[in-house]
Coordinates of C-alpha atoms and ligand atoms in Angstrom, one line a residue:
X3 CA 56.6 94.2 -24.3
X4 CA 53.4 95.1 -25.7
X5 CA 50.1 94.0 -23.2
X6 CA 46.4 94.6 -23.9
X7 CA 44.3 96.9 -21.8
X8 CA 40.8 96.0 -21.5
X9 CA 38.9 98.9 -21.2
X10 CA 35.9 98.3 -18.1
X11 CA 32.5 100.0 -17.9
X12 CA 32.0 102.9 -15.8
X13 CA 32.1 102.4 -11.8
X14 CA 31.6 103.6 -8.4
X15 CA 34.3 101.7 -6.2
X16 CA 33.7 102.1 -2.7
X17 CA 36.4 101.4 -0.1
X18 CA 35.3 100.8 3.6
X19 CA 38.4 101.3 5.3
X20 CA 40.1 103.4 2.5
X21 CA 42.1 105.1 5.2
X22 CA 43.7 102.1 6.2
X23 CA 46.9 100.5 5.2
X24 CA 45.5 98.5 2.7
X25 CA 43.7 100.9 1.1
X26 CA 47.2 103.6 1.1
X27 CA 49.6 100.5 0.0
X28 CA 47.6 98.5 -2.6
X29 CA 44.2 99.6 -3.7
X30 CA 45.1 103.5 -4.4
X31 CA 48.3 102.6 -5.8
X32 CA 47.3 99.4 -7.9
X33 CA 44.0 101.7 -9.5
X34 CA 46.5 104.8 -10.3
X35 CA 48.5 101.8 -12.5
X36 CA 45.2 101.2 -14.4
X37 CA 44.2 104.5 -14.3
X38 CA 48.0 105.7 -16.1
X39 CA 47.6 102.7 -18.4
X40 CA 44.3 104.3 -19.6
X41 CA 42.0 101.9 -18.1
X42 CA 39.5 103.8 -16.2
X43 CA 36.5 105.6 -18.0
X44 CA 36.2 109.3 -17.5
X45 CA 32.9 108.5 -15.2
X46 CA 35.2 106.2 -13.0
X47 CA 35.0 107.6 -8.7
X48 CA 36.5 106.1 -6.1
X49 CA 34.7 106.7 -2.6
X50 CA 36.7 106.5 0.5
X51 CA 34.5 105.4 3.6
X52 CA 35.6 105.2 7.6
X53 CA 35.1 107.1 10.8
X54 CA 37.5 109.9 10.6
X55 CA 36.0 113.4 9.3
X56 CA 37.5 114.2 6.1
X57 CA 36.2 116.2 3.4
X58 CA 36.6 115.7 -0.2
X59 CA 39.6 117.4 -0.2
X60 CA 41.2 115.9 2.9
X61 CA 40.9 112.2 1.2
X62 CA 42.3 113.6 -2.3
X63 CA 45.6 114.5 0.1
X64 CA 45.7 111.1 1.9
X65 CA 45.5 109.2 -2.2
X66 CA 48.2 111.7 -3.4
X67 CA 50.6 110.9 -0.3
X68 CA 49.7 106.9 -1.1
X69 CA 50.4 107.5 -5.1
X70 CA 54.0 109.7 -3.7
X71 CA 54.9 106.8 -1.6
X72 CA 53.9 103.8 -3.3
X73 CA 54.3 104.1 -6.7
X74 CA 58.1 104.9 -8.5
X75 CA 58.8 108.0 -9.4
X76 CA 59.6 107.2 -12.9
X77 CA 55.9 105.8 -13.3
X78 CA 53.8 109.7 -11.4
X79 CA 53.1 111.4 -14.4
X80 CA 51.5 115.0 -13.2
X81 CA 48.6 115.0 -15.2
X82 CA 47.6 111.4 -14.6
X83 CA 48.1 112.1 -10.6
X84 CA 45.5 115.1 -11.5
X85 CA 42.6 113.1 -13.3
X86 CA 43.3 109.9 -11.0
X87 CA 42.7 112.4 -7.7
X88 CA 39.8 114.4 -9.1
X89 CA 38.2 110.8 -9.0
X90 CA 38.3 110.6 -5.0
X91 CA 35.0 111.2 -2.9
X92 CA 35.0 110.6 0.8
X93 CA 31.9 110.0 2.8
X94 CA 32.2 109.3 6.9
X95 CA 30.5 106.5 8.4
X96 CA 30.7 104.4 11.2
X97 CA 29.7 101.5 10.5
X98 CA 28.7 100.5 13.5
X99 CA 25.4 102.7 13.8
X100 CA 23.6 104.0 11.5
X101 CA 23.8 107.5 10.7
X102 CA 26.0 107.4 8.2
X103 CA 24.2 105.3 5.7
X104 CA 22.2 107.9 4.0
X105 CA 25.0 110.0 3.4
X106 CA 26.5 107.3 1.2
X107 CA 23.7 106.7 -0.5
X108 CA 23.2 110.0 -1.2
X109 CA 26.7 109.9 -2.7
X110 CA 26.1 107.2 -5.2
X111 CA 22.6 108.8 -6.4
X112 CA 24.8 111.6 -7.8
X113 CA 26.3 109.1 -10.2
X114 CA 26.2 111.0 -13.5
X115 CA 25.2 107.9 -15.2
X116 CA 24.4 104.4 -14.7
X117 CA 27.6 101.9 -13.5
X118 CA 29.0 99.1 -12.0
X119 CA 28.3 99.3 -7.9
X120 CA 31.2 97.6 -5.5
X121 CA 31.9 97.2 -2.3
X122 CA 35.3 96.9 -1.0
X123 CA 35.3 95.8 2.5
X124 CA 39.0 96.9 3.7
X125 CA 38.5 97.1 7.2
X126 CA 39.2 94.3 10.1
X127 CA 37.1 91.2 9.9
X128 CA 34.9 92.1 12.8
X129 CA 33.1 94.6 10.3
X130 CA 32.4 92.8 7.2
X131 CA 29.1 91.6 9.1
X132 CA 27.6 95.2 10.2
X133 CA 28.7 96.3 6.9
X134 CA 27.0 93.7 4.8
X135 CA 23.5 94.1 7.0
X136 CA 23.8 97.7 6.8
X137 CA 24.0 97.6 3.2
X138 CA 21.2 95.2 2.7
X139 CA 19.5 97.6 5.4
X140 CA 19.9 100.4 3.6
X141 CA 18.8 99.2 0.1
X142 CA 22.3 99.4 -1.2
X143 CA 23.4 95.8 -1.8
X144 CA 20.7 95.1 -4.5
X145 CA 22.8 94.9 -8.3
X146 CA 26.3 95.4 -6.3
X147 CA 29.5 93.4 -6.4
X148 CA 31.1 92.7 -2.8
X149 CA 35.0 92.4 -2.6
X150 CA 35.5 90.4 1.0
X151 CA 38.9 90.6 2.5
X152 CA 40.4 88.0 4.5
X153 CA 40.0 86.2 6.8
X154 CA 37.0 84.6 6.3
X155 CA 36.0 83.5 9.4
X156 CA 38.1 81.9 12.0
X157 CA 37.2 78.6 11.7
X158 CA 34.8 76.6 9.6
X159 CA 31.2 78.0 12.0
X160 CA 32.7 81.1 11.7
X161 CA 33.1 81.2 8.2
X162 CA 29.6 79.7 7.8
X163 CA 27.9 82.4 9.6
X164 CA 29.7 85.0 7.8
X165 CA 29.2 83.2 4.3
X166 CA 25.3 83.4 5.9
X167 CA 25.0 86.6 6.2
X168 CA 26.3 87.9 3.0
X169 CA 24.6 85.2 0.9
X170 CA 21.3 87.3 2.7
X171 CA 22.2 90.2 0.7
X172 CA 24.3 89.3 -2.4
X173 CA 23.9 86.5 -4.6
X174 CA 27.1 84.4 -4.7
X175 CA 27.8 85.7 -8.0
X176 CA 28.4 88.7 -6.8
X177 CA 30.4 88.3 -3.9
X178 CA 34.5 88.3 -4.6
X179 CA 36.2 86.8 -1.7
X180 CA 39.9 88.1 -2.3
X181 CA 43.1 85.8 -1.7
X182 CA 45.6 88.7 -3.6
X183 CA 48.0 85.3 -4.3
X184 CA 45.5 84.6 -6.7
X185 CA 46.1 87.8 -8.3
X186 CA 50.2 87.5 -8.5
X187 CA 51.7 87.4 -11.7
X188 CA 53.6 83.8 -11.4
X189 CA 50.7 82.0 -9.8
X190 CA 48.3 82.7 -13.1
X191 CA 51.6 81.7 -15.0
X192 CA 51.4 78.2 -13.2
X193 CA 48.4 77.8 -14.7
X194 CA 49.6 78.7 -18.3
X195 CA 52.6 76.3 -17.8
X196 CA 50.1 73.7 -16.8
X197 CA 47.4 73.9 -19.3
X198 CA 48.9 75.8 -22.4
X199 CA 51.9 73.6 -22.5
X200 CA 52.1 69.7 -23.5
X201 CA 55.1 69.0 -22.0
X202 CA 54.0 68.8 -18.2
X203 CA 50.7 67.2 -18.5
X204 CA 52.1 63.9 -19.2
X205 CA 54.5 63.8 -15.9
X206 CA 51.7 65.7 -13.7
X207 CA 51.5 62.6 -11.3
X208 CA 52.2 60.3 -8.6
X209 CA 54.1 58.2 -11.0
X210 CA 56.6 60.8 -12.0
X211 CA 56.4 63.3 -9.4
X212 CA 58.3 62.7 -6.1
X213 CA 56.9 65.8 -3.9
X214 CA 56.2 68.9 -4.1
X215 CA 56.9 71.3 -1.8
X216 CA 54.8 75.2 -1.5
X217 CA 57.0 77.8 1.0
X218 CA 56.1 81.0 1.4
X219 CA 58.6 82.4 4.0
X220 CA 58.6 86.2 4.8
X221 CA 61.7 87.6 6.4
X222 CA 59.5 90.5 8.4
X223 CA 58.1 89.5 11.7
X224 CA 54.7 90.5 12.9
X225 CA 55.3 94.1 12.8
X226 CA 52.5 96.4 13.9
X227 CA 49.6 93.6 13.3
X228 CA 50.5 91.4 16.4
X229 CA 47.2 91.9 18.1
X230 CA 45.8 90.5 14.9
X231 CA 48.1 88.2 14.2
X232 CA 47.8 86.9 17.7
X233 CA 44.5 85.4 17.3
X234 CA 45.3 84.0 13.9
X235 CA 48.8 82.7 13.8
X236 CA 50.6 80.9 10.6
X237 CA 47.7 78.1 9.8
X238 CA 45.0 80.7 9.6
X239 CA 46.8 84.0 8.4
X240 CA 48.5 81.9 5.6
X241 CA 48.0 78.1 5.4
X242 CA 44.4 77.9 5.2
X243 CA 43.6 80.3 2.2
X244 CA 47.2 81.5 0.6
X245 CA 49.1 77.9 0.7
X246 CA 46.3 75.8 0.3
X247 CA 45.1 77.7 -2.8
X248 CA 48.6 77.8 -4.4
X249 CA 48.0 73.7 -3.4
X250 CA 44.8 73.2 -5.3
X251 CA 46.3 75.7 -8.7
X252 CA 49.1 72.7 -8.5
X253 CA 47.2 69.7 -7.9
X254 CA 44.0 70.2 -9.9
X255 CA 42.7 68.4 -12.8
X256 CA 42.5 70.6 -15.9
X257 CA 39.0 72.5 -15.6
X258 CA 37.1 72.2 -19.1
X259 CA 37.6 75.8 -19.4
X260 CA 40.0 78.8 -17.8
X261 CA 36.1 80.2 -16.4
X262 CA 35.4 80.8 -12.9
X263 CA 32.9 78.1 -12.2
X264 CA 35.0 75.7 -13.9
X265 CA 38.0 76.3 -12.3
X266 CA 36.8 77.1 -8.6
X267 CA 35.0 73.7 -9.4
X268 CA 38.2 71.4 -9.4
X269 CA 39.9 73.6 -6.6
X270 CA 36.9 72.6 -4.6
X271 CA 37.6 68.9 -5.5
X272 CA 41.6 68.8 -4.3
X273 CA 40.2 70.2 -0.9
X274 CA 38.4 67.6 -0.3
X275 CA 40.0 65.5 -1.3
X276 CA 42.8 66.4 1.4
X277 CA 43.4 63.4 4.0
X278 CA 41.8 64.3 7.1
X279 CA 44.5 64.9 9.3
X280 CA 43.7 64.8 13.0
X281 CA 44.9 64.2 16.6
X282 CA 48.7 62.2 16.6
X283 CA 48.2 61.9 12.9
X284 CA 47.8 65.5 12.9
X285 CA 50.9 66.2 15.5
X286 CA 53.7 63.8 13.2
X287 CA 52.8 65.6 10.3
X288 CA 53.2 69.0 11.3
X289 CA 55.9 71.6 13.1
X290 CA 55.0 74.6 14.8
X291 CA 57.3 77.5 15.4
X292 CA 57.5 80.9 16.9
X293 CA 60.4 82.8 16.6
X294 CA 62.2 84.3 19.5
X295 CA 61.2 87.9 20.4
X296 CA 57.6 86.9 18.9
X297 CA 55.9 87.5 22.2
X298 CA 57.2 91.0 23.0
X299 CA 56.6 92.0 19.4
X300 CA 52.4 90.2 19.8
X301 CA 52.0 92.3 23.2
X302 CA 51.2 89.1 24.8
X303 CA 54.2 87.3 26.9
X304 CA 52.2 84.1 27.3
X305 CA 51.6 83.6 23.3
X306 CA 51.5 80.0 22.0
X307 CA 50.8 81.4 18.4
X308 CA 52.9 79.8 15.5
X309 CA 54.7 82.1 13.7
X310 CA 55.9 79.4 11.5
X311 CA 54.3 76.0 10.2
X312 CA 55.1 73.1 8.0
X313 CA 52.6 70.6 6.9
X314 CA 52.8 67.0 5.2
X315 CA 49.0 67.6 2.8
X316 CA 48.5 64.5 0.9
X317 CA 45.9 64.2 -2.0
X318 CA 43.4 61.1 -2.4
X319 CA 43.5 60.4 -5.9
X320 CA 44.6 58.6 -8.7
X321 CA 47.1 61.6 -9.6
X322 CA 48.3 62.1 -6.0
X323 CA 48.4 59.2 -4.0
X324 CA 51.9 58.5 -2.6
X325 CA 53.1 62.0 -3.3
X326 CA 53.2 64.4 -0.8
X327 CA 52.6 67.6 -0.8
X328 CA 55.0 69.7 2.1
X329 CA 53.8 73.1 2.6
X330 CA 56.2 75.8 4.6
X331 CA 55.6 79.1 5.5
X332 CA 56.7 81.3 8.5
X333 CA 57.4 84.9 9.7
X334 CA 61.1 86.1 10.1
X335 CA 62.8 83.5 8.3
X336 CA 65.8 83.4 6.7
X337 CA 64.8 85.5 3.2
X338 CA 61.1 86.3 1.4
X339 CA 61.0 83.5 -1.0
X340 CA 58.0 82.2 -2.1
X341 CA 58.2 79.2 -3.9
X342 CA 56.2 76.0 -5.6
X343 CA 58.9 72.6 -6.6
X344 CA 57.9 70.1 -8.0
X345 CA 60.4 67.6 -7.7
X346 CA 60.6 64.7 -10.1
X347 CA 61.0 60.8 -9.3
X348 CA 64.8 59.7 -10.3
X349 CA 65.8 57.7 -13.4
X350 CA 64.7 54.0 -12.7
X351 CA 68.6 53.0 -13.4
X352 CA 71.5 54.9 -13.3
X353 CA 73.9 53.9 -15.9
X354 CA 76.6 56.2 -15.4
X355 CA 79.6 54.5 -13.5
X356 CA 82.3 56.2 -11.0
X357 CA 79.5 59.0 -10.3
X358 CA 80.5 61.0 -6.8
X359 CA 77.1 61.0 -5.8
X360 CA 73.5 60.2 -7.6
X361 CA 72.6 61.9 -10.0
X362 CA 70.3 65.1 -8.5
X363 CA 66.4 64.2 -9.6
X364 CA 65.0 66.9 -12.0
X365 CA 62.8 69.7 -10.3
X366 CA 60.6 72.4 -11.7
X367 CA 60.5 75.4 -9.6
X368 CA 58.3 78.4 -10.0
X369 CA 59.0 81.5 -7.9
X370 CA 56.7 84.0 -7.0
X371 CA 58.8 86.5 -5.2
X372 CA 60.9 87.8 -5.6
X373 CA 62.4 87.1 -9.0
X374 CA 59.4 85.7 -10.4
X375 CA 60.0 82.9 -12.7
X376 CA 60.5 79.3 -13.5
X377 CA 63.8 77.4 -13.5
X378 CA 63.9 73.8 -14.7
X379 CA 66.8 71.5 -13.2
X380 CA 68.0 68.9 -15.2
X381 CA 71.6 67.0 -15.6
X382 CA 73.9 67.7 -18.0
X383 CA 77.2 66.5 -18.7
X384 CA 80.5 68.5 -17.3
X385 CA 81.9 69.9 -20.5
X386 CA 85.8 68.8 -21.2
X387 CA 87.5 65.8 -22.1
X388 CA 87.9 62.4 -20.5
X389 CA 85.5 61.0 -17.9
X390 CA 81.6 61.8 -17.7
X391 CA 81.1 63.9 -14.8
X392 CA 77.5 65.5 -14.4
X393 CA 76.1 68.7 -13.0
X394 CA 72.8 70.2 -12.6
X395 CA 71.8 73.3 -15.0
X396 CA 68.9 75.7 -14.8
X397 CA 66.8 76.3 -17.2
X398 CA 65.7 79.5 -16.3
X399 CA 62.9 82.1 -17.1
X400 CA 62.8 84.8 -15.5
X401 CA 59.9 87.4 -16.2
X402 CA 60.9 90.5 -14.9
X403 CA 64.1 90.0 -17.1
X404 CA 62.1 89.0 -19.8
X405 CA 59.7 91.4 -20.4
X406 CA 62.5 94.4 -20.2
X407 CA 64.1 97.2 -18.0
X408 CA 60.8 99.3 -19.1
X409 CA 58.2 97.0 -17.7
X410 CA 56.9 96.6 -13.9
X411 CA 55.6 94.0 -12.6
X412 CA 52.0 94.5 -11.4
X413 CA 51.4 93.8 -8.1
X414 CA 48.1 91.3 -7.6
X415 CA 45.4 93.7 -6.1
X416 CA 45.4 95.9 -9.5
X417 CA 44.4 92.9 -11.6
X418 CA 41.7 91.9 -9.2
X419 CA 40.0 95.1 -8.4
X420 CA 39.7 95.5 -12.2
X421 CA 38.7 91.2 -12.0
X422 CA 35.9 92.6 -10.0
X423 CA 34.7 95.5 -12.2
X424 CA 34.7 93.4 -15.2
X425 CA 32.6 90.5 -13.2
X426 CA 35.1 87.9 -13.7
X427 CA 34.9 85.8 -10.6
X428 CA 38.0 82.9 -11.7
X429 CA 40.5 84.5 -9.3
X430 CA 38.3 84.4 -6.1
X431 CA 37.4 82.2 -3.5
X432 CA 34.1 80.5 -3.8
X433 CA 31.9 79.9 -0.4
X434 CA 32.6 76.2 -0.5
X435 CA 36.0 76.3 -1.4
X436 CA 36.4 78.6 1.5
X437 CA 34.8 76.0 4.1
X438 CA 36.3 73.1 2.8
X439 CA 39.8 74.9 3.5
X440 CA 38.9 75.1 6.9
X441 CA 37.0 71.7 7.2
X442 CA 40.6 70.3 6.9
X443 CA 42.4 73.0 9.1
X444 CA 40.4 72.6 11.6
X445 CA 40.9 69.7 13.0
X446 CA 44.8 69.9 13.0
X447 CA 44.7 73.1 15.2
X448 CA 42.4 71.5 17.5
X449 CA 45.3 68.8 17.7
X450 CA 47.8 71.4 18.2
X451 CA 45.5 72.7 21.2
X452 CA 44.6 69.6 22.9
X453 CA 48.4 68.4 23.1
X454 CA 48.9 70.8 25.4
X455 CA 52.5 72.1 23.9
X456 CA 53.5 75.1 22.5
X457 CA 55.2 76.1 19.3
X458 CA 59.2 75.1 19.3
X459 CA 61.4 78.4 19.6
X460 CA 63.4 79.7 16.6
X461 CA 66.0 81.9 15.8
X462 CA 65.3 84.9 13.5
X463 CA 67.0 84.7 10.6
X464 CA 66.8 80.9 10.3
X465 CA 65.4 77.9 8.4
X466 CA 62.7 77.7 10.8
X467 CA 62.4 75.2 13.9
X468 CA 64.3 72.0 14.0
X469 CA 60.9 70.3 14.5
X470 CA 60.6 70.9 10.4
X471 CA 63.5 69.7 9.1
X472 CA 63.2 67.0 11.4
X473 CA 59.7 66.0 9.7
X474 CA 61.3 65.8 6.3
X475 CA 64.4 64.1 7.2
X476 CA 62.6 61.4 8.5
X477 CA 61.1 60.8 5.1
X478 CA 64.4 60.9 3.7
X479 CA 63.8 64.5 1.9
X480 CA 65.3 67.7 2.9
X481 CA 63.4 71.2 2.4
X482 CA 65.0 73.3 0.0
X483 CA 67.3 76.2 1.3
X484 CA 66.0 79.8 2.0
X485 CA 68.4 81.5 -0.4
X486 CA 67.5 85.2 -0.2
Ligands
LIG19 P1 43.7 99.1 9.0 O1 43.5 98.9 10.5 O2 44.9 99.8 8.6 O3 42.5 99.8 8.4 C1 41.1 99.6 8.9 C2 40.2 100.6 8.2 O4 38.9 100.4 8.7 C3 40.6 102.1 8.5 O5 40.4 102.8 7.3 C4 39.6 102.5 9.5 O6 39.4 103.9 9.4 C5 38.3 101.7 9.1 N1 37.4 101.5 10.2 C6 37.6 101.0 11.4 N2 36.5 100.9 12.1 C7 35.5 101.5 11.4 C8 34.1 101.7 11.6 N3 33.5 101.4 12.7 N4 33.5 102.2 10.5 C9 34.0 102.5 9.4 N5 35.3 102.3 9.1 C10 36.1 101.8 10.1 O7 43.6 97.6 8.4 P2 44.2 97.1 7.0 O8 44.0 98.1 6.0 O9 45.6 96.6 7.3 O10 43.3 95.8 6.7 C11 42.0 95.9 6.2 C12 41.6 94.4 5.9 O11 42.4 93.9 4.9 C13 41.6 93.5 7.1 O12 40.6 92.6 7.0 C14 42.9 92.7 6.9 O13 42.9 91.4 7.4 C15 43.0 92.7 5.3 N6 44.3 92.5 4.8 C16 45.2 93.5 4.9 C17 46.5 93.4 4.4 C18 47.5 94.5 4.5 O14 48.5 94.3 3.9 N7 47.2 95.5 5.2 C19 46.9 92.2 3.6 C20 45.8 91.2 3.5 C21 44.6 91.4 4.1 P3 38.9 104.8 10.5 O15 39.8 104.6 11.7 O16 39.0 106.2 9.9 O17 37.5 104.5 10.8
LIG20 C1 48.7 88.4 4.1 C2 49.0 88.0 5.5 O1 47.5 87.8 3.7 O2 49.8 88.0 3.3 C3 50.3 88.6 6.0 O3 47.9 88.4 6.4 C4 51.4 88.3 5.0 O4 50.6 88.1 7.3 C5 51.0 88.6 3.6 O5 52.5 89.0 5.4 C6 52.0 88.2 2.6 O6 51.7 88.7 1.4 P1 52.8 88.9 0.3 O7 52.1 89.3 -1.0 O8 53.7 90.0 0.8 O9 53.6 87.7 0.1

């Protein structure tokens, strides 16, 4: 399969944190990809920044062990390793004083030429403060992009500040708040099956849709981020930016054009347009979970943090109300399945007689790991003679499979570093969008806290607490099964 590379101007990319894991899994790996594809001009540097002393050299080593261990042998050519590494500067800086400032800026003065200017901020949220000030400090944010990990805050005052402070020193337009789901290959696709197909359009609504249900279930536990993940837990780490975005691509109206503005523009309309959910209404339309072994593995025996949560989100308007929307998602589950159904109302009659059971309602699912792809159930007949017996039949599309053996997927952070070069802002978070995510979070953690009770235990390897399946059963749906 033939795609088209896009060449981008010339750029100085610097990573704060580019030691870190981050940096070593997905931003050196994901530019070598662009860079192999041909995608990088000549004048192109990348410029490592953190505490530890390395030279030059000493950062070239730690991007050619990321590039041997994260990308497939069969994609390292030698020569492209070569021109990729000679691309590598390192400056040291601690960020938190400031002797280390002019040494970067002495760094980007040496540019041969003029370029693009951005800032990747991959270091722990505590930083993206002192490093936005010092950059404004240091006249360095004037004409540069800013690439803002997550998570933005840890509630909505949090966030506010923090949107404060870097609206000081870079214009909105300028600012890329990352949520790499965004960025994956299937979630862009549900936008293409939305608005470049007819088909859908027509059914997108409370009238023909059932529910929908988002799950993103990882089978790893917390692994070696439990102090982090501590403080966070399920709702912040994934339901208030990952799920609720992969809500609003779903839900939202058809923007007047695939542009950033536009787009961000009728997210920001299907988060607010989220029933409050608060106190007991907060409580029956939620389950917590932590899974057993959590507390040893978070370094803090006392932990109340969710490791898993489900969520009934239901939409205020005309093409929502009275379906709900069930989001899932939860640490050392049964598989890594990530997943959006849409599951379609029933036929109004059923005119088939001596059926076993009713007939199975049509769903559209669209996967976004692994597998990517969509399948469409519908009811066929059995084949053979006699009787009419009925059974359910993908429709399946599998991309991986469909593009060929000789194809790779690309993971989400190559498309939107490059997103960031190029100035296109559709696949980032805007500052409202980002506080009207937690305007509705909020308040159901602060429910979780006042009751007093902690998250139910569940087995690893499991569906998740009973307390979920329980919320769905009562509504007389069942959550679909974590096949790996
Ligand atoms: P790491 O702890 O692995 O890396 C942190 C980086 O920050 C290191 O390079 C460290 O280098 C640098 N650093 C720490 N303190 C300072 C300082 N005072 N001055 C300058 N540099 C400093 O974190 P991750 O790479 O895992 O995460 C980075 C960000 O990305 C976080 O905000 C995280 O939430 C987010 N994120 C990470 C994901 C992942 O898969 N890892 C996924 C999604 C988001 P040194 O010690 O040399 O200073
Ligand atoms: C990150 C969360 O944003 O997303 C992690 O902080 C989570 O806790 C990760 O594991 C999941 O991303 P992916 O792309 O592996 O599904």
């Amino acid at each position: 399969m033939s795609h088209r590379i896009i060449p981008v101007d010339p750029f100085d990319l610097v990573i704060f944190g580019g030691t870190g894991d981050l940096s070593r899994r997905k931003l050196i790996p994901g530019l070598y990809h662009r860079d192999a594809d041909g995608q990088l001009p000549e004048e192109a540097r990348i410029i490592g920044c953190a505490r530890t002393d390395l030279d030059r050299e000493g950062f070239r080593a730690l991007a050619r062990q990321a590039v041997m261990d994260h990308v497939a042998a069969d994609h390292r050519d030698p020569q492209v390793v070569e021109r990729f590494l000679a691309r590598f500067e390192y400056v040291t800086n601690d960020v938190a004083d400031d002797a280390g400032w002019d040494a970067l800026r002495v760094m980007l003065e040496a540019a041969s030429g003029p370029r693009i200017r951005v800032f990747y901020l991959s270091v722990g949220p505590s930083l993206f403060g002192p490093i936005v000030e010092g950059l404004h400090r240091h006249g360095l944010s004037q004409g540069a992009r800013l690439v803002v990990e997550k998570p933005i805050g840890h509630d909505g005052p949090s966030a506010a500040a923090l949107n404060d402070t870097i609206g000081a020193a870079f214009d909105e337009s300028r600012v890329y708040r990352i949520d790499h789901y965004l960025g994956k290959e299937t979630v862009q696709n549900l936008v293409a099956l939305r608005f470049a197909n007819a088909l859908f359009e027509p059914l997108w609504n409370a009238r023909h849709v059932d529910h929908v249900q988002i799950t993103v279930a990882e089978s790893l536990g917390v692994e070696q981020r439990g102090p982090y993940y501590d403080r966070a837990g399920a709702m912040r780490d994934m339901v208030q930016n990952h799920l609720l975005q992969l809500l609003c691509l779903t839900a939202m109206e058809p923007p007047h054009h695939f542009e950033a503005n536009a787009v961000r523009d009728e997210k920001l309309k299907v988060l607010r347009a989220l029933k409050p959910l608060s106190g007991h209404e907060a409580l029956a339309a939620s389950a917590r979970g932590q899974y057993h072994g959590y507390a040893d593995e978070a370094q803090n025996p006392d932990s109340r943090t969710e490791s898993f949560v489900a969520l009934k989100a239901e939409i205020g308007t005309w093409r929502w109300a009275g379906t709900p929307f069930y989001l899932r998602t939860g640490k050392k589950l049964r598989a890594r399945l990530s997943e959006i159904v849409v599951t379609f109302r029933r036929t109004p009659h059923q005119i088939f007689p001596d059926l076993d059971a009713p007939l199975a309602p049509n769903a559209l699912i669209i996967r976004l790991q692994p597998d990517e792809g969509i399948t469409l159930s519908i009811t066929t007949k059995d084949p053979g003679p006699g009787g009419f017996r009925m059974r359910e039949t993908p429709l399946d599309m599998s991309f991986g499979a469909r593009a060929g053996t000789a194809w790779r997927m690309p993971d989400a952070y190559e498309r939107l570093v490059l997103d960031v070069v190029r100035g296109n802002q559709t696949l980032f978070m805007r500052r409202d969008e980002v506080e009207a995510a937690w305007a509705w979070v909020d308040p159901i953690i602060a429910a979780w806290e006042a009751s007093g009770a902690t998250p139910e235990a569940y087995d690893p390897g499991s569906d998740g607490p009973y307390g979920a399946l329980d919320m769905l059963s009562r509504e007389g749906r069942r959550w679909r099964v974590l096949t790996p």
